[in-house]
């Protein structure tokens, strides 16, 4: 792929057997751009949507990484593993006879809402500068510190079990471990379970249907061939209000100065995306003050794109 001087978002369909960092490295070579990050790790065995920030868009990663995620996957009952998925060693088995769809529906529904989730022992979360999986591989004790996550949907796909497996759809907040949800479900059912396969379908409003396969990315000759898999910098949608500015306000923003804007559908402390009269993306700012109910407020630029 020819070198281009551009920034934006790249939607990639990650294959199984590689890490999210591997995908970033291959995209760097394909795009000839070193500044590439990703908005949410996928385990090596998992597949599906990986959202890459390219060039100036890497400064937006912290906003996009918080977006909710949607997955489709499969879980296997009656077998527990130390990694909570197919990559680990079997730690326990139990019969699944008597497991009904009615009970599965009821137990899966109990996960909906906020709850304190303990991450799997084999994960990239860090403690004392070391990753959990490094401690686990050395046989050391891994912290069981829960984090608050939110599950919006956790439902079966299909009307019956397929032997000891079940397909499912999961919609959840950023930072939620699908492996842990499946493991915890197995514990509640009393038979154990592990994640048998996972494919990410959505990150916020970005969908897998627009993603490019990693192999195809390497073969392309330019960003114009990527179609909907490439979102130019000025067209990036962020999870907060977009505001248009005039020429005078644009000059102030580019100098890091505050501006007063009207028709403001945001509260004090909220982030906003700022564009100029040509709809060019010029900055991300925060609302520092609002004036009554008139929709007028002061915006302080925080990240400026000259």
XYZ file of C-alpha atoms in Angstrom, residues 45-180:
136
model
C -8.551 -16.886 20.021
C -11.281 -14.279 19.497
C -12.199 -12.798 16.120
C -14.130 -9.818 14.849
C -14.082 -6.061 14.939
C -10.908 -4.272 15.937
C -11.095 -0.487 15.667
C -7.718 1.100 14.848
C -6.928 4.793 15.312
C -4.465 6.082 12.716
C -2.280 9.195 12.738
C -3.862 12.137 14.558
C -6.815 9.918 15.463
C -4.628 8.113 18.028
C -5.344 11.104 20.282
C -9.000 10.053 20.231
C -8.389 6.477 21.381
C -9.301 7.214 25.007
C -12.774 8.378 23.943
C -13.500 5.514 21.562
C -12.135 2.753 23.792
C -14.918 3.407 26.300
C -17.657 2.549 23.800
C -19.915 -0.437 24.596
C -19.189 -3.697 22.808
C -21.423 -6.376 21.236
C -20.272 -9.988 20.836
C -21.616 -13.248 19.525
C -20.072 -16.409 20.850
C -20.432 -19.949 22.054
C -20.015 -21.471 25.496
C -19.511 -25.075 26.516
C -20.994 -26.387 29.731
C -19.618 -29.101 31.996
C -15.946 -28.160 31.557
C -13.932 -25.504 33.416
C -10.497 -24.292 32.300
C -7.915 -22.147 34.051
C -8.117 -19.491 31.311
C -11.936 -19.637 31.116
C -11.658 -20.464 27.386
C -10.370 -23.204 25.065
C -6.742 -22.064 25.382
C -6.297 -23.316 28.950
C -6.014 -26.524 30.921
C -9.121 -28.342 32.119
C -9.563 -27.837 35.864
C -12.930 -29.539 36.472
C -15.715 -31.414 34.723
C -19.339 -32.053 35.669
C -22.435 -33.559 34.049
C -24.849 -31.227 32.284
C -27.871 -33.536 32.296
C -30.980 -31.662 33.336
C -29.783 -28.286 32.093
C -32.807 -26.600 30.505
C -33.244 -23.546 28.320
C -35.686 -22.157 30.855
C -33.032 -22.184 33.547
C -30.399 -20.801 31.183
C -32.644 -17.891 30.223
C -33.275 -17.102 33.886
C -29.616 -17.276 34.950
C -28.369 -15.285 31.951
C -30.952 -12.585 32.624
C -29.538 -12.180 36.142
C -26.345 -10.765 34.652
C -28.156 -7.806 33.129
C -27.258 -4.518 34.825
C -24.180 -3.514 36.795
C -22.168 -6.030 38.784
C -18.716 -6.545 40.249
C -16.727 -8.786 37.884
C -13.512 -10.584 38.817
C -11.188 -10.673 35.764
C -9.879 -14.055 34.575
C -6.492 -15.025 36.033
C -4.991 -15.211 32.545
C -5.499 -11.672 31.241
C -3.434 -8.569 30.451
C -4.594 -6.580 33.469
C -1.650 -5.405 35.575
C -0.820 -5.416 39.259
C 2.452 -4.046 40.583
C 3.678 -3.556 37.018
C 3.116 -7.212 36.073
C 0.343 -8.736 33.974
C -2.016 -11.233 35.550
C -1.134 -13.936 33.045
C 2.565 -13.613 33.899
C 1.804 -14.330 37.554
C -0.563 -17.170 36.652
C 2.009 -18.857 34.409
C 4.525 -18.781 37.255
C 2.029 -20.331 39.625
C 1.831 -17.164 41.714
C -1.341 -15.863 43.302
C -3.372 -13.611 41.017
C -5.394 -10.812 42.666
C -9.157 -11.235 42.664
C -9.984 -7.554 42.589
C -13.409 -6.966 41.032
C -14.272 -4.128 38.671
C -17.715 -2.715 38.067
C -19.034 -3.575 34.612
C -22.440 -3.366 33.001
C -24.233 -5.967 30.908
C -26.931 -4.612 28.599
C -27.890 -7.948 27.048
C -26.867 -11.580 27.573
C -29.189 -13.945 25.714
C -29.097 -17.326 23.963
C -29.075 -17.461 20.168
C -31.417 -20.252 19.217
C -34.077 -22.115 21.118
C -32.134 -25.118 22.377
C -28.776 -26.480 23.465
C -26.549 -28.145 20.909
C -25.237 -31.011 23.008
C -23.267 -29.231 25.737
C -22.826 -25.932 23.854
C -24.931 -22.806 23.432
C -24.545 -19.781 21.180
C -25.158 -16.371 22.745
C -25.146 -12.625 22.202
C -23.537 -10.287 24.739
C -23.756 -6.483 24.835
C -21.674 -4.927 27.604
C -19.635 -1.976 28.780
C -15.991 -1.506 27.935
C -13.695 -3.524 30.199
C -16.085 -6.476 30.543
C -14.543 -9.942 30.134
C -16.835 -12.293 28.195
C -14.754 -15.209 29.492
C -15.525 -14.269 33.073
